[in-house]
Structure formats: C-alpha cells, structure tokens
Short mmCIF file of C-alpha atoms in Angstrom, two decimals:
data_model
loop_
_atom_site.label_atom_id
_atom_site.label_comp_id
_atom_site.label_asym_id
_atom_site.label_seq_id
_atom_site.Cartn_x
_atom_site.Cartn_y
_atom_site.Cartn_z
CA UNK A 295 -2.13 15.54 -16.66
CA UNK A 296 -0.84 14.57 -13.19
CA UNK A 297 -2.59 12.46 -10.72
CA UNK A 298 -4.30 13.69 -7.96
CA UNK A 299 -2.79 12.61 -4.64
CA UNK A 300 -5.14 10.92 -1.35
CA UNK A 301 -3.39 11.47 1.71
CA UNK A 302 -5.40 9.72 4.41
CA UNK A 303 -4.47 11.31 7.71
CA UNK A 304 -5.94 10.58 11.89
CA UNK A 305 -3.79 11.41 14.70
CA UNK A 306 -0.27 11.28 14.21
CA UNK A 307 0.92 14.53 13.65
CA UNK A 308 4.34 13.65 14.32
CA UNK A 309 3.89 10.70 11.26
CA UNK A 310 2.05 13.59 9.02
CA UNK A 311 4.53 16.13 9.37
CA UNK A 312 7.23 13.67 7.89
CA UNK A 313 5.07 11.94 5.64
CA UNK A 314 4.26 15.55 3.90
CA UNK A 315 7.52 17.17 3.95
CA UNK A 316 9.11 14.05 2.39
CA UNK A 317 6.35 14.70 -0.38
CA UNK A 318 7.00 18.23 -0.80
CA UNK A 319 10.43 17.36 -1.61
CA UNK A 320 9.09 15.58 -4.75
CA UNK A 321 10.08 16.43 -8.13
CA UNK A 322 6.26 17.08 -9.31
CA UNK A 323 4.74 17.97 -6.10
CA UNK A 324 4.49 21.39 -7.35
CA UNK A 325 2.24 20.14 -9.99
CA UNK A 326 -0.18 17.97 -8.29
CA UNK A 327 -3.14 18.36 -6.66
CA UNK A 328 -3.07 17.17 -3.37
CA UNK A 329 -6.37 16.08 -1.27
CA UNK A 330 -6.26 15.07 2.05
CA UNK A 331 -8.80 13.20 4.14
CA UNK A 332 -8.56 14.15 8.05
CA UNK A 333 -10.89 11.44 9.93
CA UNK A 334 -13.13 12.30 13.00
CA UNK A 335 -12.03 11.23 16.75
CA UNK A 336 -13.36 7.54 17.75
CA UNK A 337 -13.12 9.08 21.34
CA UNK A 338 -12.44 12.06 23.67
CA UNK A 339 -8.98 10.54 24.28
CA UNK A 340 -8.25 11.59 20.30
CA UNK A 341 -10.37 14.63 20.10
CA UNK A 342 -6.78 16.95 21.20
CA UNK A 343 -4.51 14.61 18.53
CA UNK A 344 -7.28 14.91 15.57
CA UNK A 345 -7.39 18.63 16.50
CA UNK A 346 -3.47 19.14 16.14
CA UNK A 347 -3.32 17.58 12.91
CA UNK A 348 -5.63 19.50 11.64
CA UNK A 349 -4.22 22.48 12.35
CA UNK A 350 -1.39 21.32 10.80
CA UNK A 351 -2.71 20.20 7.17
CA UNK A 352 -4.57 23.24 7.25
CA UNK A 353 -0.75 25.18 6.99
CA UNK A 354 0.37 22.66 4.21
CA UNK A 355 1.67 24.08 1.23
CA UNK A 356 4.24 22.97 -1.86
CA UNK A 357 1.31 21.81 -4.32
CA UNK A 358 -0.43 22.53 -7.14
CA UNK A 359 -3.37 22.90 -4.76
CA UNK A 360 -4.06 21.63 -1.14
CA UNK A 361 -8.05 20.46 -0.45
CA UNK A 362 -8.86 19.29 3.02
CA UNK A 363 -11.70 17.27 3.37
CA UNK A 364 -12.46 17.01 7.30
CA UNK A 365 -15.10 14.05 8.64
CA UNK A 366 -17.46 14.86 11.43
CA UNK A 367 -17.59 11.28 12.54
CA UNK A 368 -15.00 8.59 12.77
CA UNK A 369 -15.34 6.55 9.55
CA UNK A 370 -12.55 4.33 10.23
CA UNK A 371 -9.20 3.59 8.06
CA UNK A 372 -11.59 1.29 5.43
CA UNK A 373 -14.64 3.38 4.99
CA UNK A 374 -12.49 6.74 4.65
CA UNK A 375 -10.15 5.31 1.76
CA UNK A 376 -13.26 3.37 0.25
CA UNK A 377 -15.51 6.71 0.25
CA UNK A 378 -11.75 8.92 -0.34
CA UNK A 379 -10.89 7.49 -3.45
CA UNK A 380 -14.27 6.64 -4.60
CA UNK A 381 -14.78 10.47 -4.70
CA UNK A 382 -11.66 11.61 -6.47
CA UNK A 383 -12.69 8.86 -9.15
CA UNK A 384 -15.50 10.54 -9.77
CA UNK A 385 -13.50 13.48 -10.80
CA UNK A 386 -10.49 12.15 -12.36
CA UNK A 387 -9.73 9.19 -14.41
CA UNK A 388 -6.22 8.39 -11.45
CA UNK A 389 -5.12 8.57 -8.41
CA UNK A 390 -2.04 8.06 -5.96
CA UNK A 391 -2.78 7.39 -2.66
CA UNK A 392 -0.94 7.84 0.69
CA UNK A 393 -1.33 7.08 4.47
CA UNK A 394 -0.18 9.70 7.20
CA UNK A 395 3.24 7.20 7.94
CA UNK A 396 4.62 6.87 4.30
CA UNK A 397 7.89 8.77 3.71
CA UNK A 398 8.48 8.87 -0.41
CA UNK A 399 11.45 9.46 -2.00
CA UNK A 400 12.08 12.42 -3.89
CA UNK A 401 10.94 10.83 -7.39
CA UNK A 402 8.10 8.54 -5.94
CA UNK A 403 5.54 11.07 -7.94
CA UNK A 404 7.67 10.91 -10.90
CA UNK A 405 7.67 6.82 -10.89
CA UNK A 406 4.15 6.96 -10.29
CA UNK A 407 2.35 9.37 -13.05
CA UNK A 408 5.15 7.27 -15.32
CA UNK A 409 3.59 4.22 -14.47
CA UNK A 410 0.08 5.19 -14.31
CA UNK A 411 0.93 6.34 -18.11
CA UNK A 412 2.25 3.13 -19.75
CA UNK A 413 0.22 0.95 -17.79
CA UNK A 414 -3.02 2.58 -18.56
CA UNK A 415 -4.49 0.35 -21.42
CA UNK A 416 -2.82 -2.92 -20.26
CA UNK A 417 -6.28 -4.77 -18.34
CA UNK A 418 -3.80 -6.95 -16.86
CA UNK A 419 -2.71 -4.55 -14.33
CA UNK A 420 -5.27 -3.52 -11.41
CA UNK A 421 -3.06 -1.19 -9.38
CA UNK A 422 0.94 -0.13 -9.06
CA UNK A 423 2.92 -0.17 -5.91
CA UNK A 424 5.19 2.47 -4.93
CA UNK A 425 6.53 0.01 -2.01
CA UNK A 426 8.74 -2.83 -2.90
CA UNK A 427 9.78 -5.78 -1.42
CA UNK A 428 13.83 -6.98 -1.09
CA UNK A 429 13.58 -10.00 -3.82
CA UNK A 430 16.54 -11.91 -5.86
CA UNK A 431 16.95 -12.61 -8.85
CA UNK A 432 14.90 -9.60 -10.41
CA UNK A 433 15.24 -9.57 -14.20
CA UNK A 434 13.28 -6.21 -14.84
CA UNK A 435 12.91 -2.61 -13.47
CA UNK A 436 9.33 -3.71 -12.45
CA UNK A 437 7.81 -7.25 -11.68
CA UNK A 438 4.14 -8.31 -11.40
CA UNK A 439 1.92 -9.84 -8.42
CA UNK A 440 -1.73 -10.68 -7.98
CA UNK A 441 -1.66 -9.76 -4.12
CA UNK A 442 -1.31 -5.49 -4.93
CA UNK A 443 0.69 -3.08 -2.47
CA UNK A 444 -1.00 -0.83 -0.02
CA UNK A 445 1.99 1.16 1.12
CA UNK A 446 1.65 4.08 -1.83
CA UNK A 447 -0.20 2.94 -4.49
CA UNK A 448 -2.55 3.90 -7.53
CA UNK A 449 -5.18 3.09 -9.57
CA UNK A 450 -7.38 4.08 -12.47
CA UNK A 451 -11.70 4.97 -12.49
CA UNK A 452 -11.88 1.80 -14.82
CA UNK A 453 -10.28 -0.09 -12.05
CA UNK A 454 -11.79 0.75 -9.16
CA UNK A 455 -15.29 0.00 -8.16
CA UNK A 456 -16.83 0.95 -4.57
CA UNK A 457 -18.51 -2.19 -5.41
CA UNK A 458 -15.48 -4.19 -4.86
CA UNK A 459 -15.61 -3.82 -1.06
CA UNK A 460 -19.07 -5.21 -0.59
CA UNK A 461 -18.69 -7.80 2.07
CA UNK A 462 -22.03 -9.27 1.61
CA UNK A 463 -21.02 -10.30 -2.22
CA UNK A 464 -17.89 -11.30 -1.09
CA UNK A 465 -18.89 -13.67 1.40
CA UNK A 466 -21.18 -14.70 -1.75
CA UNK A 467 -18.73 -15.87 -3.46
CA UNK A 468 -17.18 -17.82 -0.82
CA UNK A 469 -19.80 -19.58 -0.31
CA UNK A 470 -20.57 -20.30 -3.81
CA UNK A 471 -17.05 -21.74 -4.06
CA UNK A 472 -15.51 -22.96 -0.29
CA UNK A 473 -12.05 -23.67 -1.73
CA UNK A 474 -11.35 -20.17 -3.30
CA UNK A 475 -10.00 -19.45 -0.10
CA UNK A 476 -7.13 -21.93 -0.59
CA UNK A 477 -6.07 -20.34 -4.01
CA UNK A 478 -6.18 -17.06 -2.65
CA UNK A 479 -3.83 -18.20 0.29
CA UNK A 480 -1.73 -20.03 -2.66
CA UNK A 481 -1.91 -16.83 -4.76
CA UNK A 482 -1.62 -13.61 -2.18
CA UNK A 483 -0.26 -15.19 0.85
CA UNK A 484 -0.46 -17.48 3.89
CA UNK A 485 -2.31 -14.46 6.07
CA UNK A 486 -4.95 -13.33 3.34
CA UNK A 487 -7.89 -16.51 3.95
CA UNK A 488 -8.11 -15.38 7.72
CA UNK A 489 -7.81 -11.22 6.99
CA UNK A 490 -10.45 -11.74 4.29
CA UNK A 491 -12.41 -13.27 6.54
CA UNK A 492 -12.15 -11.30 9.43
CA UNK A 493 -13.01 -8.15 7.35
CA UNK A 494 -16.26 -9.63 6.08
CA UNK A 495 -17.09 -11.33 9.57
CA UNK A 496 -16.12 -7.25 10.98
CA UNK A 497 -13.55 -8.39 13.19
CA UNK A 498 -10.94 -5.98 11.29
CA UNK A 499 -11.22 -2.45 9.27
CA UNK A 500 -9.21 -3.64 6.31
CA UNK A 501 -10.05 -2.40 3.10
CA UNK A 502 -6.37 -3.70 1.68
CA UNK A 503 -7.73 -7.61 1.80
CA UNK A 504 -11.04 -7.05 -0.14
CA UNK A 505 -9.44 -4.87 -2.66
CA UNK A 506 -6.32 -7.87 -2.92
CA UNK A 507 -9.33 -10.52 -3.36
CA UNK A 508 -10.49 -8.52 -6.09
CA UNK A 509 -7.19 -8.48 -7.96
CA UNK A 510 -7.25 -12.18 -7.18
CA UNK A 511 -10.83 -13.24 -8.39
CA UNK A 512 -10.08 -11.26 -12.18
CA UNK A 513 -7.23 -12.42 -12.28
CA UNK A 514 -5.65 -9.10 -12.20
CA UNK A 515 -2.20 -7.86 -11.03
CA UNK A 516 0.05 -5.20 -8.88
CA UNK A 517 3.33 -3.85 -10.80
CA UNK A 518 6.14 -3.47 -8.49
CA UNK A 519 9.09 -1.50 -8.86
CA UNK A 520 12.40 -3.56 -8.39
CA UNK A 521 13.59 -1.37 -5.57
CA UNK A 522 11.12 0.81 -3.17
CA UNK A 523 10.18 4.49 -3.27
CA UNK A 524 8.57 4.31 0.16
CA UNK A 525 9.71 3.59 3.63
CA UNK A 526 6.87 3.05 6.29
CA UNK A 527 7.20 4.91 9.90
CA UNK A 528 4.02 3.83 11.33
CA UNK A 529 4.88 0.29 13.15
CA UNK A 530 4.77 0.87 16.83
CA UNK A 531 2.04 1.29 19.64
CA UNK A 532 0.58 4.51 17.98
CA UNK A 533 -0.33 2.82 14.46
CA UNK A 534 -3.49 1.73 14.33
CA UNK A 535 -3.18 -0.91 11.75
CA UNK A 536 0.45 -1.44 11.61
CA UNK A 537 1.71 -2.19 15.51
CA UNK A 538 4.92 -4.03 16.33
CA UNK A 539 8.14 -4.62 14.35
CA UNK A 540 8.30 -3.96 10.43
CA UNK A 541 9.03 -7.47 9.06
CA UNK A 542 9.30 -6.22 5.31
CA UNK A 543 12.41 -5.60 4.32
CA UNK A 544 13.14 -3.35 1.16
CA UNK A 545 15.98 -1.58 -0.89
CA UNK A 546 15.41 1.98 -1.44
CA UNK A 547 15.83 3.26 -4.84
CA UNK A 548 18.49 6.30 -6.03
CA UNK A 549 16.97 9.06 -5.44
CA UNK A 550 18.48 10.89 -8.99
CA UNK A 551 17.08 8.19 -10.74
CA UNK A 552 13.99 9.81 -13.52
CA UNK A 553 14.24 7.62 -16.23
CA UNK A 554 12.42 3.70 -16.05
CA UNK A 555 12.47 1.06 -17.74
CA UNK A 556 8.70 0.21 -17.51
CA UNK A 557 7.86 -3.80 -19.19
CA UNK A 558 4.84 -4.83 -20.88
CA UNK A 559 2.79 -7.31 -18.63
CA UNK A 560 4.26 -11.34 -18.24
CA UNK A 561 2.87 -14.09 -15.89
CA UNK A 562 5.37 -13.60 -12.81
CA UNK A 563 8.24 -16.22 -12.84
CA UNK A 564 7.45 -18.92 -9.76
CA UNK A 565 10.52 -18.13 -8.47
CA UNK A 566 9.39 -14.26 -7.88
CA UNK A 567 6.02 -15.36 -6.77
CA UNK A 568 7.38 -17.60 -3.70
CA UNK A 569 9.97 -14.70 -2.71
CA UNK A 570 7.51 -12.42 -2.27
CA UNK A 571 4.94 -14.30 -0.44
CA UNK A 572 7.42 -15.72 1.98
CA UNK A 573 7.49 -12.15 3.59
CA UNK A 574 4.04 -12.84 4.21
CA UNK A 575 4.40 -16.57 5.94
CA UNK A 576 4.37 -16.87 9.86
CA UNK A 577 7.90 -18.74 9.46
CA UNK A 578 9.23 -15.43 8.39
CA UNK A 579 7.60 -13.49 10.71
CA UNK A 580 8.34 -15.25 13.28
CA UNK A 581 11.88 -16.06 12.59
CA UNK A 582 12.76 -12.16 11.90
CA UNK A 583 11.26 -11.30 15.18
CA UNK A 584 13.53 -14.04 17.18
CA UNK A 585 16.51 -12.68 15.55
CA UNK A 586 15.75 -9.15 16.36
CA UNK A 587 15.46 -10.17 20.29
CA UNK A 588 18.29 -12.90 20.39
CA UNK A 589 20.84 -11.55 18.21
CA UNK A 590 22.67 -8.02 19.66
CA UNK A 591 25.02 -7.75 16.29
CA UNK A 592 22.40 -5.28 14.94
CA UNK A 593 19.49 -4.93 12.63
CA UNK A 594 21.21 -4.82 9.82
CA UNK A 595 23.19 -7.93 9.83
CA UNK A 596 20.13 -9.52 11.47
CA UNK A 597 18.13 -8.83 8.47
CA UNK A 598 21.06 -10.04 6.17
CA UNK A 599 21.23 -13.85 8.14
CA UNK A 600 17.56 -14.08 8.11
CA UNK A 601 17.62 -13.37 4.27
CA UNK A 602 19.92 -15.80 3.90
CA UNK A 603 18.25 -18.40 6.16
CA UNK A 604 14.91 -18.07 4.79
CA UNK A 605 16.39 -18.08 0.94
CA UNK A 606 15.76 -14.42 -0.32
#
C-alpha cells in the first residue's frame, strides 16, 4: 500500500502549478492518494491569491484520488502541517509530505514508498528526506543525520506525535537542562539553538525546528538519499518562509533510476556529519552570498569555488 501524499498549499499558484505537474509526472502518482491542505488568507491583500489557487487544486487530477481540505481561517505554515499530518496519521500508518514550491523528480514517489518500506521497523530512523545535500565522500546510496529534511519528507504514525510540537514541554526541557541547547547546535547545526528558541518564544511559525529537536532529544535520525529528488522554487520575496538566495546546493538524481540500494542504519561518519552542517553555518552563508554578488563568472562556477573554499 502506497503512502498518502500532504501537499500544503497558500498563495502561490504559480509555485503550485509546477510543484503538481512535476508530481503528476511521477511514476506512482497514479496510485496514490493525494490530500491537499489549502490555508485561509491572513489578510484582504491574499484573499484574490488564496482564491486562485483554489480554483486551481480544485481542477487537479493524475491520482489515485485528489481530497481538498480548505481552512476557513489562516492557521499558519506550523499549525496546518502539525494538524495536516496529524490527521492523515490517524488514518494511515505513512505519509509523504510536500510544500506548494517543491518540484520532484519523476521517481521521488518511487524512492519514497521504497524507503518508507525498508525503513519501517528500524527505531533508529525518525523520518526520510527526499532533498539532499551536495556532500563528498559518500560511501552509500543513503546516509544518516539527526537534524531531518523538511524539503519532501515522510514519516510513520509510530513516529509522529502532535505532542512533539508542544512548546510549553519543550521549553521544559530546556530549562531542566540549559546546555542541551549547545548539543543540539553541535548535533543539527549552528542556526537550530536560536530557531528553537524563537519558535517556542513565538517569534517564528516553524514547525521544522521542534520536530528536528525531537529527532535530536531520542536520539533519532533522517535518511538521506546520496543525490536529491527535489529542487526548491520558493526562495524569493513571495515565500513566506524561504526569502532570499537558496544557499543549499544539491545534485539531482537520474531520473531512470528505480532500483536503490537502501543500508541498514550506522552512526554517521564525522566526516559526513561536519559536511552537512557546514551548509547550515553563517560562514557558508555568508560566503556563498558574497560570491554570488562579487563574482560575474556565473552561478555555477560560483558554487564550484565556494565548494572548494569551504571544503565540500
């Protein structure tokens, strides 16, 4: 049996339309059941955008099944995947969820159910990432993580808890123990302490860093695959969560590929670890974003000196 599919969608209709005809094109899209999530207008300024989309999902077809599920109010990005998924997983025992600015290649499903399949009675693994980060040295098809992907994942119901989100336990257990903030930093990432903490304090609408201190605090991980099945469209001024210039760079997979070679769970190699969360530092950042305004040669060969500057 197939996992259902979230698709979490606002006011981009331009981002939706690509986002769902890139999924159409997948192998099993015919065979899954696809539920999307259309979120209310914060404002009368999105009232005409929130209308479009929703015209549009409500023409979608190229699945199993297409259920809309329309909010009255404005729940926000957190709250709509929270109470999204949350109800699925009350139905099903999986589930693959999208954004409206994730374009999958044609075998992202296929990857996915795959994964969801072998990994399903290892407690190691939390979640699986269908986004994938540009690393050296990989030795596998897959590799392992304690700070999970956001950009096309999935989970299990054993997994998942609305529980997990509760920012009054959270802050709990911060307080209980101060200096688990600087093993989560040392674990998932220079810019997780300050998102975590933001999110509790309200300051951001970030499900993504409660759900990555979760991982963290069981000691649980995110597979990876070794080269990406998603590419992300939503930086610029529209995105609501992802604004400015995509600092992530990744290597998209083949396309013909259906076959994987999937490998049981192993503590990530050090070596792994630090590649990955140096995407994540501020030297990174910042660095990739002075080459891209100093450097006319071209993205491309931008990306390749920073790579090589930074050590990827």
């Amino acid at each position: 049996m197939l996992a259902p599919i979230c698709l979490f969608a606002y006011n981009r209709v331009d981002e939706i339309q690509q986002t769902l005809e890139a999924l159409k094109c997948n192998y099993l899209a015919t065979e899954s059941e696809l539920y999307i999530f259309s979120d209310g207008s914060k404002n009368e300024l999105n009232d005409h955008k929130v209308e479009i989309v929703r015209k549009y999902i409500h023409c979608v077809d190229g699945f199993k099944s297409v259920n809309i599920i329309e909010s009255k109010e404005n729940k926000g990005l957190a709250n709509s995947i929270i109470n999204g998924v949350s109800l699925i997983l009350n139905k099903y025992e999986k589930v693959i969820v999208l954004e409206d600015d994730l374009i999958t290649s044609a075998n992202f499903l296929y990857f996915m159910n795959n994964a969801l399949d072998f990994y399903l009675f290892d407690k190691n693994i939390q979640s699986i990432s269908g986004f994938s980060l540009s690393l050296k040295d990989k030795k596998n098809k897959v590799y392992f993580q304690t700070r999970p992907g956001s950009w096309g994942w999935c989970t299990w119901k054993n997994r998942w808890d609305s529980e997990v989100f509760n920012k009054e336990k959270i802050k709990s257990v911060i307080k209980s123990n101060p200096s688990i903030l600087k093993e989560f930093r040392h674990k998932c990432g220079a810019d997780m302490p300050k998102m975590l903490l933001n999110s509790i304090e309200n300051r951001n609408d970030s499900w993504y860093v409660r759900w990555a201190f979760n991982h963290f605090i069981n000691n649980h991980y995110a597979v990876f695959p070794s080269h990406s099945f998603i590419k992300n469209i939503g930086f610029g001024n529209e995105g609501v969560h992802c604004q400015g210039i995509n600092t992530y760079i990744s290597e998209p997979v083949d396309e013909k590929i259906l076959t994987y070679e999937f490998s049981e769970f192993h503590t990530p190699d050090i070596k792994i670890i630090q590649q990955f969360l140096q995407y994540f530092s501020f030297q990174h950042k910042l660095l990739f974003r002075i080459g891209l305004l100093k450097n006319r040669k071209g993205r491309a060969q931008v990306i390749e000196e920073l790579k090589m500057r930074i050590g990827y």
